[in-house]
mmCIF file of C-alpha atoms in Angstrom:
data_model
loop_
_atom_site.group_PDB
_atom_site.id
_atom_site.type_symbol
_atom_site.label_atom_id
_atom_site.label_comp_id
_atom_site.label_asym_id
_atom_site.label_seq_id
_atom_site.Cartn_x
_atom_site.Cartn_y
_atom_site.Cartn_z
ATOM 1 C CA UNK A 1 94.057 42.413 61.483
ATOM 2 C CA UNK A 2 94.613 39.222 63.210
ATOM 3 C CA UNK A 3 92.278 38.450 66.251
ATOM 4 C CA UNK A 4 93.985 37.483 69.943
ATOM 5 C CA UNK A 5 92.859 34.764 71.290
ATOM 6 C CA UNK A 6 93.429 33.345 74.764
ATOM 7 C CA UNK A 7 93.179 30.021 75.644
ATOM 8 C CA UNK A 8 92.593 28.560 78.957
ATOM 9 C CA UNK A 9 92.738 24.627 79.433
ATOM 10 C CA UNK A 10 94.772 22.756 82.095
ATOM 11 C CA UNK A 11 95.323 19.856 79.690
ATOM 12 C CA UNK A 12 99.117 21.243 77.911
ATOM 13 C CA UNK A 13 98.269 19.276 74.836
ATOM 14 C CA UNK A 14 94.819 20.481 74.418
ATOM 15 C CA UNK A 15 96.345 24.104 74.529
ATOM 16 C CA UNK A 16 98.419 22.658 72.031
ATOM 17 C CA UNK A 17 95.966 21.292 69.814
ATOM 18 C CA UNK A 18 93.562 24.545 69.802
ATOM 19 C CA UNK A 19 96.971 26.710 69.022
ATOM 20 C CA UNK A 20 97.813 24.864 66.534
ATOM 21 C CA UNK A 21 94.744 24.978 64.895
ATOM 22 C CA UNK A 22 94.514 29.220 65.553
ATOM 23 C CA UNK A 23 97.963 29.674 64.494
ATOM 24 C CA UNK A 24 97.652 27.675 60.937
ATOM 25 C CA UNK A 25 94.744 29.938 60.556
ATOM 26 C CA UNK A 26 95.878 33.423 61.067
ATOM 27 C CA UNK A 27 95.154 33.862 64.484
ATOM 28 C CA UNK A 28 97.486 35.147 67.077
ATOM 29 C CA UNK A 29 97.835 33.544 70.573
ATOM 30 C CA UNK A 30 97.886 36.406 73.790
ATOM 31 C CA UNK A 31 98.379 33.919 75.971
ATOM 32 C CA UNK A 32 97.707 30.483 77.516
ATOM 33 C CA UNK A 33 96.366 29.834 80.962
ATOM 34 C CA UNK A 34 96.314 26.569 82.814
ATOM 35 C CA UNK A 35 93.387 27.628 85.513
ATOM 36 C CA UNK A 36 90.536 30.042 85.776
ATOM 37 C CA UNK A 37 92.445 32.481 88.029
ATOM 38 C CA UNK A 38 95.236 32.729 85.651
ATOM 39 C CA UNK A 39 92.055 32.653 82.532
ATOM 40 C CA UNK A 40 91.252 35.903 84.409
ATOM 41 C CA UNK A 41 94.438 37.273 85.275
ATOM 42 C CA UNK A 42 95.872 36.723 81.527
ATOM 43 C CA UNK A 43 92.815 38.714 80.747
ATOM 44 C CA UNK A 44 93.144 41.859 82.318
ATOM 45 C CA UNK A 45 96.986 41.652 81.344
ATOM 46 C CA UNK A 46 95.911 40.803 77.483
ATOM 47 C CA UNK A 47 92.647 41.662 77.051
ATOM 48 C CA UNK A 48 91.747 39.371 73.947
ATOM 49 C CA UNK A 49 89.440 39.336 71.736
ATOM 50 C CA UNK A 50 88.536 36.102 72.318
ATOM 51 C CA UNK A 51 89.125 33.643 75.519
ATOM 52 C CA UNK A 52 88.934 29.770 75.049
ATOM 53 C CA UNK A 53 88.118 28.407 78.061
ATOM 54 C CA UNK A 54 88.034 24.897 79.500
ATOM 55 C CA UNK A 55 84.643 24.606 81.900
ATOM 56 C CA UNK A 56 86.547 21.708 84.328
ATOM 57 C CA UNK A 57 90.038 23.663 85.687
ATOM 58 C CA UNK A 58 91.886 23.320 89.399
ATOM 59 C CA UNK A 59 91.507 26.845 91.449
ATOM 60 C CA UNK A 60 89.213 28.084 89.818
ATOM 61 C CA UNK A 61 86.810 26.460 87.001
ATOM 62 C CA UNK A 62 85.205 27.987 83.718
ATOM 63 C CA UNK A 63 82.336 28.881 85.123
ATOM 64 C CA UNK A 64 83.722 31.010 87.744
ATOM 65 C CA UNK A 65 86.488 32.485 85.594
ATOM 66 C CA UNK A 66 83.611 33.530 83.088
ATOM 67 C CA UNK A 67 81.804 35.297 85.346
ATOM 68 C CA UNK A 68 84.676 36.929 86.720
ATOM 69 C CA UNK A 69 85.748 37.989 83.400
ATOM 70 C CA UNK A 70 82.761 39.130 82.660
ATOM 71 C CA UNK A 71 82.354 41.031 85.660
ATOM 72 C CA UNK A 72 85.372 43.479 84.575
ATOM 73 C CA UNK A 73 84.349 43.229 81.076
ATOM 74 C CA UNK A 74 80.958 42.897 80.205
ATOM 75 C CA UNK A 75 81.593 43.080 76.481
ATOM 76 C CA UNK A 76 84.178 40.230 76.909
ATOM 77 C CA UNK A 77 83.938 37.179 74.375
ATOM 78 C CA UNK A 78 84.008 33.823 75.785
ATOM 79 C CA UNK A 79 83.853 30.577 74.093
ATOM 80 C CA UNK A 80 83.718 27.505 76.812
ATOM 81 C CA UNK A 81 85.010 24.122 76.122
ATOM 82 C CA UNK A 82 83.455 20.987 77.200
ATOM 83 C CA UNK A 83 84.030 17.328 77.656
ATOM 84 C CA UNK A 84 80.320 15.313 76.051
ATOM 85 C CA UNK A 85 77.861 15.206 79.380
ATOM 86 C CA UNK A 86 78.098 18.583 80.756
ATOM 87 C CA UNK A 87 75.205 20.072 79.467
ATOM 88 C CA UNK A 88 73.970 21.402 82.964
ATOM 89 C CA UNK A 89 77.384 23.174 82.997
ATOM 90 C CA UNK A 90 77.370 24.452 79.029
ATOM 91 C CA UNK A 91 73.754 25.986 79.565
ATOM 92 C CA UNK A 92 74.827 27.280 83.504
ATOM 93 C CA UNK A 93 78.104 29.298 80.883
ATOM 94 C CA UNK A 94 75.467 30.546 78.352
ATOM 95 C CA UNK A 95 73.797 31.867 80.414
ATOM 96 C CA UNK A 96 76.871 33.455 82.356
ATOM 97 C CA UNK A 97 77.466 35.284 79.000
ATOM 98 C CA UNK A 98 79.463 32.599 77.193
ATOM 99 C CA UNK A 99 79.148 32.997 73.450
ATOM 100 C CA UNK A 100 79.054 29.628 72.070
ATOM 101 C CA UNK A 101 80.923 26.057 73.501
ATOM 102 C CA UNK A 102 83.061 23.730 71.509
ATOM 103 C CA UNK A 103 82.790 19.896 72.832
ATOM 104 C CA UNK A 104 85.794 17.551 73.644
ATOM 105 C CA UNK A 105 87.141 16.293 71.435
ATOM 106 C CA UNK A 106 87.971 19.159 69.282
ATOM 107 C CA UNK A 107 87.017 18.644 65.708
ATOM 108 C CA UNK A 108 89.045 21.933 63.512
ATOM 109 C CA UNK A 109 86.243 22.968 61.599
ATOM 110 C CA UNK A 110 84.213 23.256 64.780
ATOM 111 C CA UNK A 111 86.592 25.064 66.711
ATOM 112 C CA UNK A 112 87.556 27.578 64.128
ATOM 113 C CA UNK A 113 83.390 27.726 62.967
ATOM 114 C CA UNK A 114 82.608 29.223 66.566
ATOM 115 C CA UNK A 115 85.490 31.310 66.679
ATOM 116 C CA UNK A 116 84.747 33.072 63.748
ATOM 117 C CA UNK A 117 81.273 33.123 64.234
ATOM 118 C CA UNK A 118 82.298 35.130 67.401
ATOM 119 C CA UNK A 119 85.010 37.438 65.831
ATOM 120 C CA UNK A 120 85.499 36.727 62.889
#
């Protein structure tokens, strides 16, 4: 069975880009969200089996949207997204309960490494 992913970036081609690279792969999309609150309201509505999430968003950022994910489900899998030189943010999101983080650029293999590391 194919997993649902959601993915959360407020960059339209970067939720582009990581569809694309899902999609080719046999993954299906639940949904796209361009801030944390929507991460976490496409969530609830969804409820994937894996979020993608962008740590720097408007309204709300990763970190936040994490938690608050988290806080509704606790067995909730979350893979954050970073741009090179937030490490103080990727080990603040591991610690929040993230599962693994991807680094900006996005390199295929990588992306679709951690995801199926996650869910296979």
């Amino acid at each position: 069975m194919a997993k649902n992913i959601l993915i959360c970036d407020d960059a339209a081609f970067m939720r582009m880009m990581i569809k694309d690279i899902l999609t080719k792969n046999g993954y299906n999309i639940a949904g796209e969200a361009e801030n944390g609150a929507k991460a976490v309201e496409k969530y609830n509505e969804t409820k994937p089996d894996l979020v993608l999430m962008d740590i720097t968003m408007p309204e709300m950022d990763g970190i936040q949207a994490l938690k608050k994910i988290k806080e509704g489900d606790p067995n909730a899998c979350v893979i954050m997204c970073s741009a090179m030189g937030q490490q103080a943010m990727v080990i603040e999101a591991i610690q929040s309960g993230a599962k693994d983080f991807i680094v900006k650029p996005f390199q295929a293999e990588r992306v679709l490494e951690a995801v199926k590391k996650v869910v296979g």
